[in-house]
mmCIF file of C-alpha atoms and ligand atoms in Angstrom:
data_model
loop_
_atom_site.group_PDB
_atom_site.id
_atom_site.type_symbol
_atom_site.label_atom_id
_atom_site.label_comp_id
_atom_site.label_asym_id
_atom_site.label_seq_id
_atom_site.Cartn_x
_atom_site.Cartn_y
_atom_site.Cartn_z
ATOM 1 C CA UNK A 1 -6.938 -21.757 0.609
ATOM 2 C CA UNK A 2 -5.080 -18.620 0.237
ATOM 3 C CA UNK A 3 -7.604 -16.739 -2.429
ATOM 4 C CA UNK A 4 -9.672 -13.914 -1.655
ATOM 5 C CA UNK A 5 -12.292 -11.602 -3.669
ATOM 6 C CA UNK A 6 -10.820 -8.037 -2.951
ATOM 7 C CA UNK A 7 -13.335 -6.054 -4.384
ATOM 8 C CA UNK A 8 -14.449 -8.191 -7.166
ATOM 9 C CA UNK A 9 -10.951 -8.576 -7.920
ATOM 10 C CA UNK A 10 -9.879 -12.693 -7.835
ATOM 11 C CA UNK A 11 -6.596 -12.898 -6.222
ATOM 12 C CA UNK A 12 -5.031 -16.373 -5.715
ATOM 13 C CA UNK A 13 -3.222 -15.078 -2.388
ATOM 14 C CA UNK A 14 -3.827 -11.858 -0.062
ATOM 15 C CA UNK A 15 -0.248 -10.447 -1.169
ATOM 16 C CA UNK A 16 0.429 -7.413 -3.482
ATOM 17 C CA UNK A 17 3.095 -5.713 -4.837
ATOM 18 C CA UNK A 18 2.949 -2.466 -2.869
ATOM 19 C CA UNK A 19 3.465 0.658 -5.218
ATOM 20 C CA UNK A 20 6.967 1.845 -6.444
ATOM 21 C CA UNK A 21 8.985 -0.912 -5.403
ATOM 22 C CA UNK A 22 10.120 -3.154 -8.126
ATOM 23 C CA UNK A 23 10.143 -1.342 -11.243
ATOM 24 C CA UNK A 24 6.679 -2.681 -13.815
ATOM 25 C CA UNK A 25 8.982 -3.964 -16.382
ATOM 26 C CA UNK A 26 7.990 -7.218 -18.022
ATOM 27 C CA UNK A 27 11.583 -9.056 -16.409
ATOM 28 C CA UNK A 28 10.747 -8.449 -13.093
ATOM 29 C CA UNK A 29 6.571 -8.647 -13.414
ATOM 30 C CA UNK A 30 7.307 -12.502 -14.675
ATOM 31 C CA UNK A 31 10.026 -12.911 -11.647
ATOM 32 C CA UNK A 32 7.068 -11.930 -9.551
ATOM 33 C CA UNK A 33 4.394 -13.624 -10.851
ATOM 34 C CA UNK A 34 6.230 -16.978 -10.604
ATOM 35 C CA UNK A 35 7.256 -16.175 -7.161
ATOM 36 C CA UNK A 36 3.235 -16.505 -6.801
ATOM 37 C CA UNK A 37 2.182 -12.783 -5.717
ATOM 38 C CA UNK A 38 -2.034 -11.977 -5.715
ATOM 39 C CA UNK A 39 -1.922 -8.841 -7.465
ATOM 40 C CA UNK A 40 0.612 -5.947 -8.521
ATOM 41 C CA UNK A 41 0.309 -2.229 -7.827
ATOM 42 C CA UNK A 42 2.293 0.273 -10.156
ATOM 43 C CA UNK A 43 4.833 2.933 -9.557
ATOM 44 C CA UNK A 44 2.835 6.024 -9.054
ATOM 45 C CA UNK A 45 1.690 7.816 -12.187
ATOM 46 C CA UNK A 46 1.119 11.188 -13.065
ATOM 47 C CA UNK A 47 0.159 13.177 -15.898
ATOM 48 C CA UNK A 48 3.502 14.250 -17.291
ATOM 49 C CA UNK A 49 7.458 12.679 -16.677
ATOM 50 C CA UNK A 50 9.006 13.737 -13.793
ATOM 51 C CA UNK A 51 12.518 13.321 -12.408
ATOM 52 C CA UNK A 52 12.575 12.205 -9.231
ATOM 53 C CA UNK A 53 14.545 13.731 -6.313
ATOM 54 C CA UNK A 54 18.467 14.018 -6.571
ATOM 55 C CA UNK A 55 20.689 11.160 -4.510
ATOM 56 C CA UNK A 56 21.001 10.343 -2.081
ATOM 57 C CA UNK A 57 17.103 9.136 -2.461
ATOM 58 C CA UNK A 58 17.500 6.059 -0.213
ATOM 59 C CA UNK A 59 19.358 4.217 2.748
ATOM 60 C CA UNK A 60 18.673 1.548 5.408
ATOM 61 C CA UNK A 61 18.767 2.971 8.371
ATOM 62 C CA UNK A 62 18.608 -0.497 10.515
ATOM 63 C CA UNK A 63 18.867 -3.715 9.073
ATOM 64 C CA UNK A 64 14.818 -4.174 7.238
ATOM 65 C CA UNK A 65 13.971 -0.297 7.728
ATOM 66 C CA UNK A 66 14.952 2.012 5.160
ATOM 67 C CA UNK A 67 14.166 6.141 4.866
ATOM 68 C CA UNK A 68 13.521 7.247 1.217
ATOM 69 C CA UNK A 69 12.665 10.300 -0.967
ATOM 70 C CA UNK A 70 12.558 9.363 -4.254
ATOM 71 C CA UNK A 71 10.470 11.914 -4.987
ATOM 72 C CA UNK A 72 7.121 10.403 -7.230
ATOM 73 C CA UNK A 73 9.747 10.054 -10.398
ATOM 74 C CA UNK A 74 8.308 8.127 -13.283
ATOM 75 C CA UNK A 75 7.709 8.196 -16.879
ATOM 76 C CA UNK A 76 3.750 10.201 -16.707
ATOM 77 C CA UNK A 77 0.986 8.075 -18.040
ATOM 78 C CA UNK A 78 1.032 8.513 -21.679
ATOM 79 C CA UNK A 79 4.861 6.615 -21.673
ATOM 80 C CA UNK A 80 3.073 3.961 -19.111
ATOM 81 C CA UNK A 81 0.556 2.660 -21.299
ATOM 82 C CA UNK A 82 2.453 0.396 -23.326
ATOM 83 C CA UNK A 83 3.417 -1.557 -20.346
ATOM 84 C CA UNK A 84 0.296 -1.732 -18.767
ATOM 85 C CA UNK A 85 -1.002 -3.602 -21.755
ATOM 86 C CA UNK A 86 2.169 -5.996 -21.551
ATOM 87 C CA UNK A 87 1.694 -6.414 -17.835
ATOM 88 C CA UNK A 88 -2.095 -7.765 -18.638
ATOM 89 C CA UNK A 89 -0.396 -10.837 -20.306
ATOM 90 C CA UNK A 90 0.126 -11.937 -16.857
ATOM 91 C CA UNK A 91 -3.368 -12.234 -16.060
ATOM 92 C CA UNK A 92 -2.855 -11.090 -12.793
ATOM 93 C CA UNK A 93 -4.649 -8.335 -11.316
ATOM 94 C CA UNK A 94 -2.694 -5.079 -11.673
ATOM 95 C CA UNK A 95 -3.336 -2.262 -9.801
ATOM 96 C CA UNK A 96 -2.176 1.474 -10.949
ATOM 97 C CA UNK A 97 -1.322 3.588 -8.678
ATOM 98 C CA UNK A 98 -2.032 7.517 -9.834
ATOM 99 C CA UNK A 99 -1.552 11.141 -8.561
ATOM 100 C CA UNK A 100 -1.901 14.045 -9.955
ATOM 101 C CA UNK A 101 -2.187 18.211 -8.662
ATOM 102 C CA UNK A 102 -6.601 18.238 -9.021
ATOM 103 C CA UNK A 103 -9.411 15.889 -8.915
ATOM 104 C CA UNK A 104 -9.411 16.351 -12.754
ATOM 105 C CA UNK A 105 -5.614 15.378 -13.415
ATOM 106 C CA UNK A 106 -5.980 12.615 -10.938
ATOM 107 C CA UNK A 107 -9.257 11.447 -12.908
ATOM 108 C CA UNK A 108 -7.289 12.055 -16.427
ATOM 109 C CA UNK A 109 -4.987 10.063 -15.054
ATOM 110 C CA UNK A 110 -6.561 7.055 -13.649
ATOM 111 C CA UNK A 111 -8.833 7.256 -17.154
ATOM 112 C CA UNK A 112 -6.065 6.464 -19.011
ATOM 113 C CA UNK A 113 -4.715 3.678 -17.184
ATOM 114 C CA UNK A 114 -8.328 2.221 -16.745
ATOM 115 C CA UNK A 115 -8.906 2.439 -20.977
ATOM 116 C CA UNK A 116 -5.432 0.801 -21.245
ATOM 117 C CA UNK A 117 -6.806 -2.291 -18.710
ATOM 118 C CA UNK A 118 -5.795 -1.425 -15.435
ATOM 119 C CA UNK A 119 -8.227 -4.007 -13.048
ATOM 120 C CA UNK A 120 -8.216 -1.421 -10.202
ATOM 121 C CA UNK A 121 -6.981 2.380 -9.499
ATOM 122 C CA UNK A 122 -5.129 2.804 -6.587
ATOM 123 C CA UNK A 123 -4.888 6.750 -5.481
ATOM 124 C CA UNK A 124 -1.711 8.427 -4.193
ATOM 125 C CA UNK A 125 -2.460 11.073 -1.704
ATOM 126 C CA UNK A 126 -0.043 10.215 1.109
ATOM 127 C CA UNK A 127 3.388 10.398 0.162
ATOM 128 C CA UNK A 128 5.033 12.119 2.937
ATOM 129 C CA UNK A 129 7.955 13.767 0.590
ATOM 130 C CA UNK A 130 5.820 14.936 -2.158
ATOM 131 C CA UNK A 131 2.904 17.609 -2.327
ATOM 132 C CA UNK A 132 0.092 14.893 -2.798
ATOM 133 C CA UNK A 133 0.384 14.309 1.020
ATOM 134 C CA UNK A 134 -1.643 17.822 1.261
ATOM 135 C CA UNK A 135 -4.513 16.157 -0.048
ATOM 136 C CA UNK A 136 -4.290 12.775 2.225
ATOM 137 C CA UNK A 137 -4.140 15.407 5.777
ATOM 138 C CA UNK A 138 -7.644 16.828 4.147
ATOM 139 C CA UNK A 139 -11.023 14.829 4.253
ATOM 140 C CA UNK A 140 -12.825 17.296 2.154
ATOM 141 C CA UNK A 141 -10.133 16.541 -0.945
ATOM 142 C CA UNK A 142 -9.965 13.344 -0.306
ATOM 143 C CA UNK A 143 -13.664 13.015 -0.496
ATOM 144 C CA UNK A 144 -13.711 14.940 -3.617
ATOM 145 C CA UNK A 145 -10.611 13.191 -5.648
ATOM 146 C CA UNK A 146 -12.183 10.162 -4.425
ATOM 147 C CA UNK A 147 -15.900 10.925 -5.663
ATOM 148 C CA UNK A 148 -14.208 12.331 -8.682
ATOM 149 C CA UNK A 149 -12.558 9.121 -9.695
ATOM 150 C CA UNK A 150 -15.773 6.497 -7.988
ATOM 151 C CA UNK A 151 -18.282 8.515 -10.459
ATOM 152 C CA UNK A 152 -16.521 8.513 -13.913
ATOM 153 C CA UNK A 153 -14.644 5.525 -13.160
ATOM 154 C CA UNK A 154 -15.667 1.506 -13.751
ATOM 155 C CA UNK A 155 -12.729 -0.377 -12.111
ATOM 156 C CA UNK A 156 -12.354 -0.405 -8.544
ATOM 157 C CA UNK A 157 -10.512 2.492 -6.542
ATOM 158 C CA UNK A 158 -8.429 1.814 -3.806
ATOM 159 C CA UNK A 159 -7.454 5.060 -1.706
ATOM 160 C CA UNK A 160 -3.594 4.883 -0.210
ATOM 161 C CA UNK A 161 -3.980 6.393 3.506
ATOM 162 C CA UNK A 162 -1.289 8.819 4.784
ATOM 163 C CA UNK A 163 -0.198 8.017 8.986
ATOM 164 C CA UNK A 164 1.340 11.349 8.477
ATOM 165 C CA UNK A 165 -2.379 12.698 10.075
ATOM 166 C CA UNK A 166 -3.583 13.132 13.759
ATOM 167 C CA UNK A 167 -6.650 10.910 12.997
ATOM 168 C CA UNK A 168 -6.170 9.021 10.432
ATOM 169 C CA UNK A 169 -9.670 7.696 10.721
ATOM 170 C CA UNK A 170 -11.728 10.872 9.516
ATOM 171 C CA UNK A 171 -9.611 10.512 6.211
ATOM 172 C CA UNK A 172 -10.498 7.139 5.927
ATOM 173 C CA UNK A 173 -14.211 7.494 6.585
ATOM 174 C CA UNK A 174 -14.124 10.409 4.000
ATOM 175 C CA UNK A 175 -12.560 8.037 1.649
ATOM 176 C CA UNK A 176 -15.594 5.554 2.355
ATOM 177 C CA UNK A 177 -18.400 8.245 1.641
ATOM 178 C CA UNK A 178 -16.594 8.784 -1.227
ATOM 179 C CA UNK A 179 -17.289 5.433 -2.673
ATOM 180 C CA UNK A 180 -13.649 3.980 -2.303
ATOM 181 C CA UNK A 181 -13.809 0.018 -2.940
ATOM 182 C CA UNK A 182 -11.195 -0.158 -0.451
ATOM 183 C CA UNK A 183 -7.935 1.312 2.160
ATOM 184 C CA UNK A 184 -4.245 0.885 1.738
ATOM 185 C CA UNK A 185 -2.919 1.266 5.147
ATOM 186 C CA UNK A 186 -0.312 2.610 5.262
ATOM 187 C CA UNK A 187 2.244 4.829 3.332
ATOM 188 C CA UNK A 188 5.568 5.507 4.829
ATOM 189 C CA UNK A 189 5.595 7.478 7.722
ATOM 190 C CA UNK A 190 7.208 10.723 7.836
ATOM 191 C CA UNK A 191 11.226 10.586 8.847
ATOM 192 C CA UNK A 192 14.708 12.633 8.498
ATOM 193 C CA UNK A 193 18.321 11.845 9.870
ATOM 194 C CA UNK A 194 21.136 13.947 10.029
ATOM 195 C CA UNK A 195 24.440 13.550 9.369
ATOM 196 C CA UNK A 196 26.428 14.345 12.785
ATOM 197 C CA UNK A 197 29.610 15.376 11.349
ATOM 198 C CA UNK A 198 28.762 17.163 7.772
ATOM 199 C CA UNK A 199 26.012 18.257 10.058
ATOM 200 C CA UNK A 200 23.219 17.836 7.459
ATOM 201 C CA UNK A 201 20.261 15.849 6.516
ATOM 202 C CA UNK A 202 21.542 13.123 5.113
ATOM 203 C CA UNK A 203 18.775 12.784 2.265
ATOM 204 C CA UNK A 204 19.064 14.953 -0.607
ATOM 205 C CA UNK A 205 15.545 16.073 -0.435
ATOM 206 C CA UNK A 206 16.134 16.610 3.722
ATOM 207 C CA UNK A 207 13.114 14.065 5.064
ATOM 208 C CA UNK A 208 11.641 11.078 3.763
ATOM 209 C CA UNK A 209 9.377 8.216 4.588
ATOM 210 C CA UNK A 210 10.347 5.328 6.895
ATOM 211 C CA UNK A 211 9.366 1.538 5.623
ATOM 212 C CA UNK A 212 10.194 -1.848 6.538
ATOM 213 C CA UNK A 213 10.206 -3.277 9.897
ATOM 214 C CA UNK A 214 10.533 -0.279 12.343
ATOM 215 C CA UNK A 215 6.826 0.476 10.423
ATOM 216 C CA UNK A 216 5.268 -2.577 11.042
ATOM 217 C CA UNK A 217 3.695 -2.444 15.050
ATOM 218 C CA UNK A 218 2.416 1.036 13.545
ATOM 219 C CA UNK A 219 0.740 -0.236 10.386
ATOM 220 C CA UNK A 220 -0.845 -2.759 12.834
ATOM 221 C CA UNK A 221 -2.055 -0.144 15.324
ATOM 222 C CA UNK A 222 -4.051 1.705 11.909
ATOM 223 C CA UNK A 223 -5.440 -1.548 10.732
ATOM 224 C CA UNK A 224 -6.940 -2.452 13.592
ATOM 225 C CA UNK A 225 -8.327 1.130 14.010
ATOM 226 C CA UNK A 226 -9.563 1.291 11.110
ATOM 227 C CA UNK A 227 -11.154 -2.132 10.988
ATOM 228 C CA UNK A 228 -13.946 -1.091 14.076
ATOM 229 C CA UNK A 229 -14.659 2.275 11.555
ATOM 230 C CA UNK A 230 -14.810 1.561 8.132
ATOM 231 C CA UNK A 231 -17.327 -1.622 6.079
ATOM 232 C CA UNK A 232 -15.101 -1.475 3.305
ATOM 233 C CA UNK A 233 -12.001 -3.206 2.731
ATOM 234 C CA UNK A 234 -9.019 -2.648 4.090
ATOM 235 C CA UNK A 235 -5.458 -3.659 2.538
ATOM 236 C CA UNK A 236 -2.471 -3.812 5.470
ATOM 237 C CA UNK A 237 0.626 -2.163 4.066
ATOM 238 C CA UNK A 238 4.268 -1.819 5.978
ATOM 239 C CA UNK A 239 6.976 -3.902 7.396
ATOM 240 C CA UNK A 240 5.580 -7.581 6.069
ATOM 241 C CA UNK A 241 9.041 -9.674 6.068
ATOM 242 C CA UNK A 242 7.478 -13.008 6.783
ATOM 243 C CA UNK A 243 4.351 -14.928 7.132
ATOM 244 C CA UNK A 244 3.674 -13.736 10.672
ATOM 245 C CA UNK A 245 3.404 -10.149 9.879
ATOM 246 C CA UNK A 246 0.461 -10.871 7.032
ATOM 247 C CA UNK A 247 -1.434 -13.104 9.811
ATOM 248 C CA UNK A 248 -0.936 -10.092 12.431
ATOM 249 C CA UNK A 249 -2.524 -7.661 9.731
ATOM 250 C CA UNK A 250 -5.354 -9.873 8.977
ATOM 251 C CA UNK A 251 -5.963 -10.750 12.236
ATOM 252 C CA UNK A 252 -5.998 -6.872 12.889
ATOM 253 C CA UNK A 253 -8.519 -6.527 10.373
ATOM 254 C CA UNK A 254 -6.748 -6.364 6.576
ATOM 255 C CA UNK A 255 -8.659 -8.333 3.887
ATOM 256 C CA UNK A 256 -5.232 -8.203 1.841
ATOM 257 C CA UNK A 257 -1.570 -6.985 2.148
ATOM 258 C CA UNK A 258 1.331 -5.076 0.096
ATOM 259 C CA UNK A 259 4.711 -6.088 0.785
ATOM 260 C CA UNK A 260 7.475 -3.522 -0.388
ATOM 261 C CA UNK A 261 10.973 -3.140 1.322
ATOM 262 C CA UNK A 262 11.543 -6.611 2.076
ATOM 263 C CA UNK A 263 11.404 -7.548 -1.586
ATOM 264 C CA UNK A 264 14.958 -6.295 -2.060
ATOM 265 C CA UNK A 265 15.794 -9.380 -0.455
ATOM 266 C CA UNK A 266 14.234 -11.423 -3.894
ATOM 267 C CA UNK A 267 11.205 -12.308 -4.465
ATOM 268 C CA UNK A 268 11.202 -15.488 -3.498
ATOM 269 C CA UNK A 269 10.383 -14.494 0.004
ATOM 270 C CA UNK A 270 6.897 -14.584 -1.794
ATOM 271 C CA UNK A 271 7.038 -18.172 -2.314
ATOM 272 C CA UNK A 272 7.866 -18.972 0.891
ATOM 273 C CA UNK A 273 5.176 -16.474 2.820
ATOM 274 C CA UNK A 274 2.606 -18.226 0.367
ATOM 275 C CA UNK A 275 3.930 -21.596 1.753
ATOM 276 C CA UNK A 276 3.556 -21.059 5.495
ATOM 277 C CA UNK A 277 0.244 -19.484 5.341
ATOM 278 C CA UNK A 278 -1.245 -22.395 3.979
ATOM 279 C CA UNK A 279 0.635 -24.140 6.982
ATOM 280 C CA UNK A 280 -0.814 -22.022 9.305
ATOM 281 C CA UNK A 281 -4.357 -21.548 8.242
ATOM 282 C CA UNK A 282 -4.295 -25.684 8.352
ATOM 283 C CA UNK A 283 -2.659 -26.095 11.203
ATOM 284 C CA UNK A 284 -5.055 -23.597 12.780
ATOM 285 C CA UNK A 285 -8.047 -25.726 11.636
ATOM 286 C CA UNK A 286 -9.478 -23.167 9.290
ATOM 287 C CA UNK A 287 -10.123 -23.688 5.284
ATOM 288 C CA UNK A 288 -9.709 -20.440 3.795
ATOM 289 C CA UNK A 289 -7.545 -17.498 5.204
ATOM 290 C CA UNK A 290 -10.206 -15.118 5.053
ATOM 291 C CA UNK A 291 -11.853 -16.979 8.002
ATOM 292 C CA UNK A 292 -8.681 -15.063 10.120
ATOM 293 C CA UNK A 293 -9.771 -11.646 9.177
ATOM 294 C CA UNK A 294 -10.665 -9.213 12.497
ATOM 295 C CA UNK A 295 -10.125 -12.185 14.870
ATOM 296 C CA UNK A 296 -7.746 -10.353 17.035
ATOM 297 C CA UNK A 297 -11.226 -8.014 17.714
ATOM 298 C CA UNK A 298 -12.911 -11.235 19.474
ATOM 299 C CA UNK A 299 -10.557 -10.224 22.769
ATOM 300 C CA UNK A 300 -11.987 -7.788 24.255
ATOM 301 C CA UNK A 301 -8.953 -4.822 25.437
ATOM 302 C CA UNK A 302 -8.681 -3.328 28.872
ATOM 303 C CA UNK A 303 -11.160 0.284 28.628
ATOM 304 C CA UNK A 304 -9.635 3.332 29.142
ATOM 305 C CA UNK A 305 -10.882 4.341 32.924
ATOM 306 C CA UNK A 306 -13.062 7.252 33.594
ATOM 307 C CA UNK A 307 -11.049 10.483 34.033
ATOM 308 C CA UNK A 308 -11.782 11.356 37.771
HETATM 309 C C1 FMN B 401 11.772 3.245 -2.558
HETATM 310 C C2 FMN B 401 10.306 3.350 -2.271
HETATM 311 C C3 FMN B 401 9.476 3.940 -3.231
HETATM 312 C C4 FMN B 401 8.094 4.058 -2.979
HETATM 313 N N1 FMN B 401 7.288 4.625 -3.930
HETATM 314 C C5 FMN B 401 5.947 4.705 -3.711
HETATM 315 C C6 FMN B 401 5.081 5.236 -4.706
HETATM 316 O O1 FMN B 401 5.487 5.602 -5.826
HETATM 317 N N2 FMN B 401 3.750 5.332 -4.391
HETATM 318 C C7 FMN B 401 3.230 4.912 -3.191
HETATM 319 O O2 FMN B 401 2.005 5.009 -2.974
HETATM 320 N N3 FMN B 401 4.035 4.354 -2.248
HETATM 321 C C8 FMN B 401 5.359 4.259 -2.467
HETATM 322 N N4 FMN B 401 6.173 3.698 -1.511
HETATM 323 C C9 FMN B 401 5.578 3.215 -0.235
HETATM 324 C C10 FMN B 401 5.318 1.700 -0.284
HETATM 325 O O3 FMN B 401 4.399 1.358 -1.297
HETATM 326 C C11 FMN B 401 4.782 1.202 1.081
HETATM 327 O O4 FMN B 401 3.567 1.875 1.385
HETATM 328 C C12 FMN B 401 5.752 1.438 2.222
HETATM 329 O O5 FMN B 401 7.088 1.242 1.803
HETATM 330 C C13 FMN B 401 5.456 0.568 3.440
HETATM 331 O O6 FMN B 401 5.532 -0.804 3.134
HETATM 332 P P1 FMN B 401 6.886 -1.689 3.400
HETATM 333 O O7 FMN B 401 7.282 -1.448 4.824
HETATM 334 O O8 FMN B 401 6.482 -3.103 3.102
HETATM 335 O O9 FMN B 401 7.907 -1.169 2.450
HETATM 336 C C14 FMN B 401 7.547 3.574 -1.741
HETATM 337 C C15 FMN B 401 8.397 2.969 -0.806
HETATM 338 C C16 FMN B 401 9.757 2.844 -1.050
HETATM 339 C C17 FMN B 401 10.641 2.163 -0.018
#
């Protein structure tokens, strides 16, 4: 009831692990798996170690919305590769997230963790505190790091949009004609907050990017957008805390979901998402949840009137 084909990829529910939030160690992969998630995406990779930024990288600004800048820290692919090939014991579809500072270092990159069994490439060029997020404003770079990876590439490649961009629809569609299997919508969104009394930003790194629930009505919004432009898939990403917010993004349009911040709660929230969904596709008379995907489309919305 809950699989779906994403791709080619068989997942055995519509949520993923969105990238960088639980840590793709083979403790908390097994915690996960058990909790019954579809797929996992990595931390995102580059081509060498890098330190992330300096505390404070994180704090919840409301209860369920945090602001972060951890800055794209992780081990660089070479050190990843070993745990990609323990992650694949799972048999669960694991997604790698990569960046890099050229189409070439991207594509060296997303080689790598393809060779060591990655089942899909997901591509980094939106994350609003680090320099990738130049290339997610651009559709001529994302067309070419996208074309880069589609042509040497076997697995599929997932492109992560930015909502940091006036129309985030031209990067998508550039995406597309790049031969992208597929849309991650969205990445955190831009954000900063400043310390009244010291009289500074309170991050280390000065702004970050918003997640959790403040996110959500936004991630919605882009979905649905991006649902009446693009034929390929599109995977809703931001402010998921409970079963209602995957139906909203699949009724907007999403053929999947990530889930991030609210997993600091556990991850048995998984289990009990999973749970109602079935609930509600059956109570809703339907067989498979895929048969919910772009409904909200069938109403048609009040036009914009002519400008007199
Ligand atoms: C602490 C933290 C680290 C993140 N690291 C990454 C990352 O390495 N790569 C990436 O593409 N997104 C990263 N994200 C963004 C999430 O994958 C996700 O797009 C975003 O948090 C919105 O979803 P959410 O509201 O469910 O958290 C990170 C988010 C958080 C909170």
């Amino acid at each position: 009831m809950l699989e779906i084909n994403l791709s080619g990829l068989e997942l055995k529910s519509p949520i993923i692990l969105a990238s960088g939030i639980l840590g793709v160690s083979y403790s908390s992969m097994k915690r996960i798996f058990n909790a019954g998630i579809g797929a996992v995406t990595s931390k995102s990779i580059g081509p060498n170690p890098r330190k992330g930024y300096k505390n404070p990288s994180i704090i919840e600004l409301f209860p369920g919305t945090f602001l972060n800048a951890v800055g794209l820290g992780n081990p660089g692919i070479d050190n990843f590769l070993s745990e990609i090939k323990e992650i694949k014991e799972f048999n669960i579809p694991m997604i790698v997230s990569v960046f890099g500072d050229s189409a070439n270092s991207y594509l060296n990159v997303a080689t790598k963790a393809e060779q060591a069994g990655a089942d899909a490439i997901e591509i980094n060029i939106s994350c609003p505190h680090a320099e990738v997020s130049s290339i997610g404003i651009n559709k001529d770079l994302t067309y070419k790091v996208v074309k880069t990876l589609k042509d040497n590439l076997k697995v599929p490649v997932f492109v992560k949009l930015n909502p940091n961009v006036t129309d985030i629809g031209k990067i998508a569609l550039a995406a597309e004609k790049g031969g992208a299997d597929g849309v991650v919508a969205i990445n955190t969104l831009g954000a900063m907050v400043i310390d009244i009394n010291t009289k500074r930003p309170i991050l280390a790194h000065g702004s970050g990017g918003l997640s959790g629930k403040a996110i959500h009505p936004i991630a919605v919004k882009k979905v649905y957008d991006l649902y009446q432009l693009l034929k390929i898939p599109i995977i809703g990403c931001g402010g998921i805390f409970t079963w209602k917010e995957v139906v909203e993004f699949m009724l907007a349009g999403a053929n999947a979901v990530q889930i991030g911040t609210a997993l600091y709660k556990g991850v048995e929230i998984i289990t009990e998402i999973n749970n109602s969904l079935i609930y509600y596709i059956k109570n809703n008379g339907y067989s498979s949840i895929s048969e919910i995907i772009g409904l909200a489309h069938e109403y048609k919305t009040q036009e914009v009137p002519d400008f007199e």
